[in-house]
mmCIF file of C-alpha atoms in Angstrom:
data_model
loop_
_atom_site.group_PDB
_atom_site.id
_atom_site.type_symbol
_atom_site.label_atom_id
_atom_site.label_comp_id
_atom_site.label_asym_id
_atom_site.label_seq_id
_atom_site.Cartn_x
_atom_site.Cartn_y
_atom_site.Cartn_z
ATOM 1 C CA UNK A 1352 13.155 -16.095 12.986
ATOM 2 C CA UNK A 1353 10.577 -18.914 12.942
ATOM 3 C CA UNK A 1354 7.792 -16.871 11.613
ATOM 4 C CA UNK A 1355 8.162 -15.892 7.922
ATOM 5 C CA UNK A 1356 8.156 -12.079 7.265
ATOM 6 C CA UNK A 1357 7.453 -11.663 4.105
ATOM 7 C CA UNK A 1358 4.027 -13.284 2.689
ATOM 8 C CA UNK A 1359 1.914 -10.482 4.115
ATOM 9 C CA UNK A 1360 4.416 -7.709 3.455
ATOM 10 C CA UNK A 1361 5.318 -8.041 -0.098
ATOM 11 C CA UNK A 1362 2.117 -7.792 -2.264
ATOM 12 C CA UNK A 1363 4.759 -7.196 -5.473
ATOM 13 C CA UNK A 1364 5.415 -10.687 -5.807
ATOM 14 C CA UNK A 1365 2.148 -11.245 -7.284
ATOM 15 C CA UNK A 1366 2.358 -8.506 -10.039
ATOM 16 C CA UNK A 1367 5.860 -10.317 -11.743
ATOM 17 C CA UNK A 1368 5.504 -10.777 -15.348
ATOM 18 C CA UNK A 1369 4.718 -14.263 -16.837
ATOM 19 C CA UNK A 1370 7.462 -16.339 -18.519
ATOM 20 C CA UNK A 1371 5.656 -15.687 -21.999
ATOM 21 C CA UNK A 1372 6.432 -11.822 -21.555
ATOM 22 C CA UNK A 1373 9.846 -11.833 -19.978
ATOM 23 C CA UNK A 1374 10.438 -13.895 -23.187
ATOM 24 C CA UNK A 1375 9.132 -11.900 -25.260
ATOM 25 C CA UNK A 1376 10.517 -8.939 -24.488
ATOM 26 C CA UNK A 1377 14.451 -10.574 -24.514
ATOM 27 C CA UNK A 1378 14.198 -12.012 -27.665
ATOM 28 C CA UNK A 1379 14.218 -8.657 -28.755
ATOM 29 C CA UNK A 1380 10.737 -8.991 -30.986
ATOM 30 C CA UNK A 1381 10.154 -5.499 -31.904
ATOM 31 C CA UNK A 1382 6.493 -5.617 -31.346
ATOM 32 C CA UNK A 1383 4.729 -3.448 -28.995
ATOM 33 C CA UNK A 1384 5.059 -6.208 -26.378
ATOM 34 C CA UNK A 1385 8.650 -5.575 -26.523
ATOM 35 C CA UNK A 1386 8.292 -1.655 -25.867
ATOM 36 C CA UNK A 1387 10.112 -0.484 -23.216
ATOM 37 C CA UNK A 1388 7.775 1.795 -20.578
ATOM 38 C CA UNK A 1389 10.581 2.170 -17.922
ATOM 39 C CA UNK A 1390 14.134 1.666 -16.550
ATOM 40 C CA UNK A 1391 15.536 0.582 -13.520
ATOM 41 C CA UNK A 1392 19.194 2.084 -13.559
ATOM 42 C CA UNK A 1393 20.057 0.374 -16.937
ATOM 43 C CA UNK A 1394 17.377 -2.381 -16.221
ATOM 44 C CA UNK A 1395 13.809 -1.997 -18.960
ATOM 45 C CA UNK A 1396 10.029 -2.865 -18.067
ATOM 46 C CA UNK A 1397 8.549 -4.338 -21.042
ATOM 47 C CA UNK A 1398 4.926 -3.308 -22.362
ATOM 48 C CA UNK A 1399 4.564 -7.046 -22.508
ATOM 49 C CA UNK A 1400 5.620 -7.882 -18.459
ATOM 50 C CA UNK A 1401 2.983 -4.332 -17.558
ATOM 51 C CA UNK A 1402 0.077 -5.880 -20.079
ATOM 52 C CA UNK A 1403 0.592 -9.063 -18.312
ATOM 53 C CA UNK A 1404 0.774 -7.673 -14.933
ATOM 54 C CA UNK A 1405 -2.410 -5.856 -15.818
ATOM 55 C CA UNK A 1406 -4.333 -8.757 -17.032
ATOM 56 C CA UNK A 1407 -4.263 -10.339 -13.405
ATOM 57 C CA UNK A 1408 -5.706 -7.607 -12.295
ATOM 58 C CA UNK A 1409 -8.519 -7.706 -14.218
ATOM 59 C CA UNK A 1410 -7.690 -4.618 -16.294
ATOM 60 C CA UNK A 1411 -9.553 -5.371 -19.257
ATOM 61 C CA UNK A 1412 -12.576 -4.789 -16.635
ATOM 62 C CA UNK A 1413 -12.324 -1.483 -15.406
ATOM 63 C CA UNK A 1414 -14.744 0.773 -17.877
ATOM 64 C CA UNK A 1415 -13.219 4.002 -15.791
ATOM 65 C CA UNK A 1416 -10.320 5.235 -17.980
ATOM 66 C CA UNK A 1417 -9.229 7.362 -14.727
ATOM 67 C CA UNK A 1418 -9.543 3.747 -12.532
ATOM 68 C CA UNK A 1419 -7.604 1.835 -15.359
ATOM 69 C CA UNK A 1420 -4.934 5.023 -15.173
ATOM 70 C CA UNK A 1421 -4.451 4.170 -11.605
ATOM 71 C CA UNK A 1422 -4.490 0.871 -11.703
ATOM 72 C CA UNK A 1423 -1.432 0.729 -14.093
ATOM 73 C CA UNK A 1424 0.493 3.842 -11.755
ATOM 74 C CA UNK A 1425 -0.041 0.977 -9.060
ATOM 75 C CA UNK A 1426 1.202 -1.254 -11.315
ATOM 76 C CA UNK A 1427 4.294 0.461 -12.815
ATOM 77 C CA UNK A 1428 5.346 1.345 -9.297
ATOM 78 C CA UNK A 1429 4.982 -2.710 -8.234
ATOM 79 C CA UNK A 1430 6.933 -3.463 -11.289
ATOM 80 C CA UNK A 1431 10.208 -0.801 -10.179
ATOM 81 C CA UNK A 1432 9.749 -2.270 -6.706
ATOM 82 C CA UNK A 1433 10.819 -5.328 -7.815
ATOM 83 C CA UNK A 1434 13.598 -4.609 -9.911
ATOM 84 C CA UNK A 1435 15.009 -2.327 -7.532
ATOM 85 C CA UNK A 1436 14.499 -5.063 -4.548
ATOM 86 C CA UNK A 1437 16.270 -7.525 -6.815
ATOM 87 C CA UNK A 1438 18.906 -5.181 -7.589
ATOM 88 C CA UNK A 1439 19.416 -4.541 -3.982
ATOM 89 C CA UNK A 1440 19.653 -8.267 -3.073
ATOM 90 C CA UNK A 1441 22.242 -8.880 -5.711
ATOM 91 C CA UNK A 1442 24.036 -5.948 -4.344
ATOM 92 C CA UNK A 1443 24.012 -7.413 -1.036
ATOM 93 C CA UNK A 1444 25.576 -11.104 -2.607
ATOM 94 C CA UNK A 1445 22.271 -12.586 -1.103
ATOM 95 C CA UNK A 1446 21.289 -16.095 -2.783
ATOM 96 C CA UNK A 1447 17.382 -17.880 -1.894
ATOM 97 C CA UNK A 1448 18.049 -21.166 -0.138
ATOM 98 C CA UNK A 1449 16.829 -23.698 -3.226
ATOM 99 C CA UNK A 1450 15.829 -26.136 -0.609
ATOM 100 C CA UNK A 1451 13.516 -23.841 1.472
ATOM 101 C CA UNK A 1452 12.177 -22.332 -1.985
ATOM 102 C CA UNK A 1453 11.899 -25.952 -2.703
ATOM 103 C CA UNK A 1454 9.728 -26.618 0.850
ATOM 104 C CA UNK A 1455 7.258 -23.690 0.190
ATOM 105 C CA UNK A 1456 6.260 -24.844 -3.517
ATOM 106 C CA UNK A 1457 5.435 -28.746 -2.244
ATOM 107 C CA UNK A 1458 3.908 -26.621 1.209
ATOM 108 C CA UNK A 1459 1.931 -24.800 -1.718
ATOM 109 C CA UNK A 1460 0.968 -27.561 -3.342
ATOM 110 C CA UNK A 1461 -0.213 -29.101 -0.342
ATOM 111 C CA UNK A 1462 -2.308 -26.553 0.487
ATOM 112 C CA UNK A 1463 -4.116 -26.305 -2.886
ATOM 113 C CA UNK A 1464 -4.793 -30.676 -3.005
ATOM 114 C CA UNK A 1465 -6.559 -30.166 0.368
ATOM 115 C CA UNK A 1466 -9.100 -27.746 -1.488
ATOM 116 C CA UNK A 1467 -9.189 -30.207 -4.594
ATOM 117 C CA UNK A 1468 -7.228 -27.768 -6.920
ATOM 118 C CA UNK A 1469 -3.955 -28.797 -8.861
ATOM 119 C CA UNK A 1470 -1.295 -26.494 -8.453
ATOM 120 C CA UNK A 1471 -0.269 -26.197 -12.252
ATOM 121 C CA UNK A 1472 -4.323 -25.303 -12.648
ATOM 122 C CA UNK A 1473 -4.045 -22.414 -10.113
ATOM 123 C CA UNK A 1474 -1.021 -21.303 -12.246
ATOM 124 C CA UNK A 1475 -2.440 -21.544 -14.971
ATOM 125 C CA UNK A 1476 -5.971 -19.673 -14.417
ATOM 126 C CA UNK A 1477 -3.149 -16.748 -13.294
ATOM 127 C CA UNK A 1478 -1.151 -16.886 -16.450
ATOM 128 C CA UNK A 1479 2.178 -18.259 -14.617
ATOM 129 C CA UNK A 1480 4.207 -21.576 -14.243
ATOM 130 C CA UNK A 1481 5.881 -23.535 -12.086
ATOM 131 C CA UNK A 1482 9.423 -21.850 -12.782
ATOM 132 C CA UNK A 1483 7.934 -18.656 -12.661
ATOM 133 C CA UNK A 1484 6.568 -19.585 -8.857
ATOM 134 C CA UNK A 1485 10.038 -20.489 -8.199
ATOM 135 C CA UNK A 1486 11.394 -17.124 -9.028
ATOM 136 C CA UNK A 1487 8.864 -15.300 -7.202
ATOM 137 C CA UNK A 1488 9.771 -17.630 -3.716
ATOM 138 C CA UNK A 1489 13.056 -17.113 -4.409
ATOM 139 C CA UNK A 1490 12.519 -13.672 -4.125
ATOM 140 C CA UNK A 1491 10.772 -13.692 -1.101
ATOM 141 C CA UNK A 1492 12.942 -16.043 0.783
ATOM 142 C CA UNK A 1493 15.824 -13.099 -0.188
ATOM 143 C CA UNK A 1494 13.964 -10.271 0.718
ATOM 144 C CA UNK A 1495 13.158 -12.171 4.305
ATOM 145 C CA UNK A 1496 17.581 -12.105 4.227
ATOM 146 C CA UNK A 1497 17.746 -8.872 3.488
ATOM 147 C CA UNK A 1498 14.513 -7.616 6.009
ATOM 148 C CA UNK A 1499 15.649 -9.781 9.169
ATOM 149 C CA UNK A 1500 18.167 -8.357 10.491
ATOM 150 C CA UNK A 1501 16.087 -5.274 11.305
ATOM 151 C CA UNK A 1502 13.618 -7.089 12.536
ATOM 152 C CA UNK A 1503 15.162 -7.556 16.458
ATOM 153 C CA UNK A 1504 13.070 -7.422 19.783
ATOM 154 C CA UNK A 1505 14.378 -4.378 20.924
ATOM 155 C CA UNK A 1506 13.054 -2.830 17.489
ATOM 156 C CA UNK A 1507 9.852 -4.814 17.818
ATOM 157 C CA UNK A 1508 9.640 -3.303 21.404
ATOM 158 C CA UNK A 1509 10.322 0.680 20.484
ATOM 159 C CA UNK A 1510 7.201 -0.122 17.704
ATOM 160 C CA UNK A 1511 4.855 -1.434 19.950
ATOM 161 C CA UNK A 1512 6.044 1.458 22.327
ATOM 162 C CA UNK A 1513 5.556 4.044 19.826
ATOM 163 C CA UNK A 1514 2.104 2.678 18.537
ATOM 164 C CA UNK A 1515 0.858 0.401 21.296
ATOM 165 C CA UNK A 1516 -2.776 2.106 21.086
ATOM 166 C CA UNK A 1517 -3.679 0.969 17.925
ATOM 167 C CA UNK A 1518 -2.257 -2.378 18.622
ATOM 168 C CA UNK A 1519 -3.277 -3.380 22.383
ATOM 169 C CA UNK A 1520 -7.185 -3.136 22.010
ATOM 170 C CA UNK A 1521 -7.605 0.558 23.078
ATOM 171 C CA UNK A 1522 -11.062 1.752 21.682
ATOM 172 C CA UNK A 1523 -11.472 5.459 20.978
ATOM 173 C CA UNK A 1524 -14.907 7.325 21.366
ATOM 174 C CA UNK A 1525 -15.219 9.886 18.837
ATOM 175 C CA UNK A 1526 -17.323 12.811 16.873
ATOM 176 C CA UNK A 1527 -16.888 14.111 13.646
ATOM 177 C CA UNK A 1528 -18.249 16.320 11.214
ATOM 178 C CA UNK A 1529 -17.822 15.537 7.441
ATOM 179 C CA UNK A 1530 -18.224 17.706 4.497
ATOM 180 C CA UNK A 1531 -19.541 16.541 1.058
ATOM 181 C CA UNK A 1532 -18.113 18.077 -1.891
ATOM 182 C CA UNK A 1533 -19.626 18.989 -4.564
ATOM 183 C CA UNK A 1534 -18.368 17.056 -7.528
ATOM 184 C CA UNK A 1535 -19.800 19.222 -10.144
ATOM 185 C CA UNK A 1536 -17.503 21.743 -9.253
ATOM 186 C CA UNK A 1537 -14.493 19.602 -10.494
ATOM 187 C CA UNK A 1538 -10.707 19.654 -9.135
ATOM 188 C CA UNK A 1539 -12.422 22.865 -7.263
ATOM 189 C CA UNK A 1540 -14.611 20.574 -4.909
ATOM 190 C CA UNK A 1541 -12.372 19.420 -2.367
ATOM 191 C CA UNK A 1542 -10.236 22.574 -1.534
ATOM 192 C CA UNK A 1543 -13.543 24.272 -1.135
ATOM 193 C CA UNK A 1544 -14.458 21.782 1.558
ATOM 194 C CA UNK A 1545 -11.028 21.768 3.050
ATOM 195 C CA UNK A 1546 -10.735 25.424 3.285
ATOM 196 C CA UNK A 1547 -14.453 25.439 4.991
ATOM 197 C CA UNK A 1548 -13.485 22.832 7.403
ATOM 198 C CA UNK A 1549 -10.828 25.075 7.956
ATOM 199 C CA UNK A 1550 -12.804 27.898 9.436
ATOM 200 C CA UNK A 1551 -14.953 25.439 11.056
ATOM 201 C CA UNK A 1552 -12.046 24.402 13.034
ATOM 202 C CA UNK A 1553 -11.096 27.837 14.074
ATOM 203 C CA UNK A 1554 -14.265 28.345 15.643
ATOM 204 C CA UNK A 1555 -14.390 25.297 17.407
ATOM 205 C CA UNK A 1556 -10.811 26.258 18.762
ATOM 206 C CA UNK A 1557 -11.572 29.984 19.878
ATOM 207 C CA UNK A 1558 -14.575 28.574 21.291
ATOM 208 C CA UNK A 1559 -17.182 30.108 18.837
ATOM 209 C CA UNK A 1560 -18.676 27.188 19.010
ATOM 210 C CA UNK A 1561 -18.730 23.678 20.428
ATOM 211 C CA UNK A 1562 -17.742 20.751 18.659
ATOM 212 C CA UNK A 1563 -21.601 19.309 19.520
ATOM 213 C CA UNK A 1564 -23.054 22.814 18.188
ATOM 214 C CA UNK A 1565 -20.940 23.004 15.137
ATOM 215 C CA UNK A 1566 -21.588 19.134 14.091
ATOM 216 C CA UNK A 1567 -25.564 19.708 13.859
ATOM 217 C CA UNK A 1568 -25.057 23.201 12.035
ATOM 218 C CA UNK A 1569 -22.346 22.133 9.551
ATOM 219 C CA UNK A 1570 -22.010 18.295 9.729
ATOM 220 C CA UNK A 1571 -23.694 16.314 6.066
ATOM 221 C CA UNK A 1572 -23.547 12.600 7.874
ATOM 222 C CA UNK A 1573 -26.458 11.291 9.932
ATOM 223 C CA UNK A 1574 -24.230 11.451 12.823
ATOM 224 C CA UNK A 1575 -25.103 15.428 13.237
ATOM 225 C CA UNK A 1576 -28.108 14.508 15.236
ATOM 226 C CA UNK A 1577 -26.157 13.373 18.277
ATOM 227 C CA UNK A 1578 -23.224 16.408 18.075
ATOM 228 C CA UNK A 1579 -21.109 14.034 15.465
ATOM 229 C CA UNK A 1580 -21.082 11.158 17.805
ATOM 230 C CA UNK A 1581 -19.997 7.736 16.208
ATOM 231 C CA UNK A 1582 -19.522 5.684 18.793
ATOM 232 C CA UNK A 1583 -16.284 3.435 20.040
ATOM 233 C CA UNK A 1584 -14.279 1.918 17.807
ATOM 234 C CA UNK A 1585 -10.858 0.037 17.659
ATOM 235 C CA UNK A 1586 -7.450 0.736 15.178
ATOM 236 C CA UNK A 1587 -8.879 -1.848 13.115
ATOM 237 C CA UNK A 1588 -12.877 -2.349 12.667
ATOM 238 C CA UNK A 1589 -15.664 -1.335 10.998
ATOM 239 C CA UNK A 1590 -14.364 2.721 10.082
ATOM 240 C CA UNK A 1591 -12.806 3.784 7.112
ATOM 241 C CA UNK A 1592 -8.796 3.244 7.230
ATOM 242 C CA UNK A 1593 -8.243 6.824 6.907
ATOM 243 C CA UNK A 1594 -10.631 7.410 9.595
ATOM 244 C CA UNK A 1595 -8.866 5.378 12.008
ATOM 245 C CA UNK A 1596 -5.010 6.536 11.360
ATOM 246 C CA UNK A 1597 -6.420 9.787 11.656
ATOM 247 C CA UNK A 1598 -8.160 9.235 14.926
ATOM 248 C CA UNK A 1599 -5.632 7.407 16.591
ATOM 249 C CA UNK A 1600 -3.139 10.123 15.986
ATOM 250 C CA UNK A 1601 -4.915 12.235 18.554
ATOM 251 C CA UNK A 1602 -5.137 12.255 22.347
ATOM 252 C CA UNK A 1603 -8.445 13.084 24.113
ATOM 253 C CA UNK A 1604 -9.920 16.494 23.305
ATOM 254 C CA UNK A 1605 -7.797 17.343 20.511
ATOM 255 C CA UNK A 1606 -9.444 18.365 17.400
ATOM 256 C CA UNK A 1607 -7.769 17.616 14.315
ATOM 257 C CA UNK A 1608 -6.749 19.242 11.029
ATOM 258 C CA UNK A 1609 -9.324 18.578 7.957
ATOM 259 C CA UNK A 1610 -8.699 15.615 6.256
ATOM 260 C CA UNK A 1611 -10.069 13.684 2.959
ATOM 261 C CA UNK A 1612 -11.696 10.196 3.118
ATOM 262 C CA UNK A 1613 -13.796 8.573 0.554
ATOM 263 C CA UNK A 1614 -16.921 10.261 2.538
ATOM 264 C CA UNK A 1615 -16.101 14.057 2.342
ATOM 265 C CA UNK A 1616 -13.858 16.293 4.435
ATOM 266 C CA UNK A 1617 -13.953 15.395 7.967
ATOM 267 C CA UNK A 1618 -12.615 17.218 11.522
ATOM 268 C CA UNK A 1619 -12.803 14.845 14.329
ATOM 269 C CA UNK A 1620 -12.377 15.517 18.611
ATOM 270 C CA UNK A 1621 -11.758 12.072 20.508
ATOM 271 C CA UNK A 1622 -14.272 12.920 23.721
ATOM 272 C CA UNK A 1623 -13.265 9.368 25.317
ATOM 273 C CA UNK A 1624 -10.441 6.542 25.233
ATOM 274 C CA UNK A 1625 -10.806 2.903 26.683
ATOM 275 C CA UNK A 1626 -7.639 1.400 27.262
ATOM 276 C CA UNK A 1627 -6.565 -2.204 25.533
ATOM 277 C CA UNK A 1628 -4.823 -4.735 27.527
ATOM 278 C CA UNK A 1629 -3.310 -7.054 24.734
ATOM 279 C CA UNK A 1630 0.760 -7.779 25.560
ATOM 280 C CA UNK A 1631 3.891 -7.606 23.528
ATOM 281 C CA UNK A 1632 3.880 -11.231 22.708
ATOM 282 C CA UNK A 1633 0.209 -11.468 21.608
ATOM 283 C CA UNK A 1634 0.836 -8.863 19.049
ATOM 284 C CA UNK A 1635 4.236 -9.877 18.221
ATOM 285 C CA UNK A 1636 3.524 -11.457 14.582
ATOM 286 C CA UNK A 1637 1.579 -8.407 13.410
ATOM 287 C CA UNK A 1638 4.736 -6.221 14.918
ATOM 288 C CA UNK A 1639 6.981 -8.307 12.869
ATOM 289 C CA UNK A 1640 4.914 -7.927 9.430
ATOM 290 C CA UNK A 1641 4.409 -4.052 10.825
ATOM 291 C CA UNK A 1642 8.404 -3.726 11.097
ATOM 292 C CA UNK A 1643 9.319 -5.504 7.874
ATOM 293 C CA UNK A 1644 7.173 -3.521 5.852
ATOM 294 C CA UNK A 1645 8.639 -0.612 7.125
ATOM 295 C CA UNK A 1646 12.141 -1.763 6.457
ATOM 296 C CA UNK A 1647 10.872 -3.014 2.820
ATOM 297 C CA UNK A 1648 9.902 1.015 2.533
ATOM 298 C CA UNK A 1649 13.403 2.225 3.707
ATOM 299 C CA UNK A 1650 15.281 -0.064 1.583
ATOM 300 C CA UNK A 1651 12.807 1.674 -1.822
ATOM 301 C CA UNK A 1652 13.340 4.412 -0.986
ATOM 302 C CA UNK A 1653 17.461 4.560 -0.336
ATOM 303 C CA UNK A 1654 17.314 2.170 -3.805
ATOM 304 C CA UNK A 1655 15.487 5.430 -4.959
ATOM 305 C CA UNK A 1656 17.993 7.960 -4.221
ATOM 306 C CA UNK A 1657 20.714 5.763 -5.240
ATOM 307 C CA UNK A 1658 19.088 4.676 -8.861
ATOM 308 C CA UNK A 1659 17.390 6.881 -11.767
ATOM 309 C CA UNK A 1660 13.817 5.627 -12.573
ATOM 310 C CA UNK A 1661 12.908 6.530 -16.081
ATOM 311 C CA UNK A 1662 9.344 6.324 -17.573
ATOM 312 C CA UNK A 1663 8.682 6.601 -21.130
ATOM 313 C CA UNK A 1664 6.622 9.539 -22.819
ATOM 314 C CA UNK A 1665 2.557 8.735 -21.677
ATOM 315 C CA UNK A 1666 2.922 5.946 -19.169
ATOM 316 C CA UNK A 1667 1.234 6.986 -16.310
ATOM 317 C CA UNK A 1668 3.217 6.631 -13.061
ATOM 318 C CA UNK A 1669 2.973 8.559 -9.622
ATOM 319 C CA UNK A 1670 5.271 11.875 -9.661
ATOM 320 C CA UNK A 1671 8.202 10.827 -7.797
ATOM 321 C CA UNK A 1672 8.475 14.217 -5.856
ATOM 322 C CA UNK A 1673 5.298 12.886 -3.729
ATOM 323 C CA UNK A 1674 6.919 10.529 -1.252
ATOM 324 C CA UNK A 1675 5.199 7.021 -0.688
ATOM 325 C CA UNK A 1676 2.815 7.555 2.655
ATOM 326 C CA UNK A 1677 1.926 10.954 2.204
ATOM 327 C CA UNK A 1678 -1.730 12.167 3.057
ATOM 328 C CA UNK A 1679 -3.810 12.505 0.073
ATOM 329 C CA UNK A 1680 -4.420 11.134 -3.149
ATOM 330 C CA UNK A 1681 -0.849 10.537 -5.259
ATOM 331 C CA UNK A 1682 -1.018 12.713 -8.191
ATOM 332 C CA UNK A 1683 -0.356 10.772 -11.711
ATOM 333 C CA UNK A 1684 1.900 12.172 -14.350
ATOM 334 C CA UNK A 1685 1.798 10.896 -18.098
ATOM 335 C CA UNK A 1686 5.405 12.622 -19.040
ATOM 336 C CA UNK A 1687 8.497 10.328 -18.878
ATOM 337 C CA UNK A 1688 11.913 11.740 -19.846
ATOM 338 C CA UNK A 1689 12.535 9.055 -22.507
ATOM 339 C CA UNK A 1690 10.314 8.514 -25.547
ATOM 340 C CA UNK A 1691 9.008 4.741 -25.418
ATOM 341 C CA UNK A 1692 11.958 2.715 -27.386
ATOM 342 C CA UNK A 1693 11.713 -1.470 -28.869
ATOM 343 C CA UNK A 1694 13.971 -3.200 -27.150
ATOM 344 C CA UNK A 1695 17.771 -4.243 -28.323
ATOM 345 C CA UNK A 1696 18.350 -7.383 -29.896
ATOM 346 C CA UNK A 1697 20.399 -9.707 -27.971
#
């Protein structure tokens, strides 16, 4: 394929540990850099490769402890992605062409001397190297082996098929109404909302009540005063994500289930749809970034089922019984089923 796959569809490349960590942690100092938070099959995470993950991410910013808890979930999770994509590719016996990994660090370099900026500067200011840049194109020239294959026109034309109105232009017209909760009632809030939005619902469906009606009594956005009307809008534009995936799921008249956006609680009824009119071929890259993340995901999770994932006692990590891409907010656990352990001399 001419286009590359992978730069918009593998954010983990940027999380890799620096050099100084990796090294670290292998010559089996027994500091706390050299902790082991997690295993990959047989394969550790160092404290020192999370820390250092963490620092690019500005970690030592975030004043929230329950935004720095996240952040290193996120973090953790980017870290097993990448050991169990590398395991996969050596699986697979599949080796980065050293002259195209070659090509991309000069193209990178390039890049950064038209904007003034040495490449060993960039580097720097993000705690890498050049050899660590090598690994991390190396890895994303063999993930683009592994992900091509699956990534043919006839499954580039069943995607755009399947989701061709939140790729072709189409423009939904919708109303909502959106429930605040009320934070001071803790872990309480949202369930209230959901289960009032709930019986909302079921009066807008036995015809209680119209949608219009029930937006003006119920409805805490400004949009209330016009029956929860907000307007057209495309897949991608000026609502909130979870807004959109939610609207686009549903065909004109439908009202929806509750569901939870950074807002509140919302229900939402699509009273109008304008066609698009944009081809196969003019959204054919974002199909092929579309498709490859997806086959990224199905590789995870078959390396998943196929590999134990172990977390050490208190680092937070996502519980693994919530699968990736479910609706909601992924719940956090601190437990691990191994107690945090230096790592063995070489």
């Amino acid at each position: 394929m001419k286009r590359s796959l992978l730069p918009a569809a593998v954010a983990l490349l940027f999380v890799l540990p620096s050099v100084a960590a990796e090294e670290t942690a292998s010559r089996g100092d027994k500091g706390p850099a050299a902790i082991v938070v997690a295993r990959v099959g047989e394969q550790p995470i160092y404290r020192a490769e999370l820390d250092a993950a963490l620092r690019r991410f500005g970690h030592d910013r975030i004043r929230s402890p329950e935004q720095r808890q996240r952040l290193e979930a996120e973090t953790v999770e980017q870290l097993v992605d990448e050991r169990l994509l590398k395991q996969r590719i050596a699986k697979e016996k599949i080796v980065a062409d050293k002259e195209k990994v070659t090509a991309l660090v000069q193209q990178m370099r390039s890049q950064l001397a038209e904007r003034n900026i040495p490449l060993e500067t960039f580097l720097s200011q993000s705690g890498r190297d050049e050899a660590l840049l090598r690994s991390q194109i190396e890895l994303e020239v063999a993930l683009e082996k592994l992900v091509s294959p699956r990534v043919t026109k006839a499954a580039l034309e069943s995607l755009f098929a399947d989701r061709r109105r939140e790729l072709d232009g189409t423009r939904l017209r919708a109303s909502h109404i959106v429930l605040r909760p009320d934070l001071a009632r803790g872990a309480d809030a949202v369930p209230e909302m959901i289960r009032k939005a709930d019986a909302i619902r079921r009066e807008i469906l036995t015809g209680t009540i119209t949608f219009e009606e029930a937006a003006k009594k119920y409805s805490a956005g400004p949009s209330r005063r016009q029956g929860g009307d907000v307007g057209y809008f495309p897949r991608q534009g000026p609502m909130d994500e979870t807004f959109s995936r939610e609207a686009f799921k549903l065909a004109k008249g439908d009202v929806s289930k509750p569901f939870v956006s950074p807002f509140g609680v919302h229900i939402v009824t699509i009273t109008d749809i304008q066609p698009g009119n944009a081809s196969f071929e003019t959204v054919r890259p974002q199909l092929e970034k579309m498709l490859a993340q997806q086959a990224i995901r199905e590789i995870l999770a078959s390396c998943r089922r196929e590999t134990p994932v172990r977390f050490a006692a208190g680092v937070p990590h996502f519980d693994p019984a919530i699968p990736v891409g479910d609706a909601g907010p992924r719940r956090i656990v601190l437990s691990g089923d191994e107690a945090a352990e230096p790592a063995a001399a070489d």
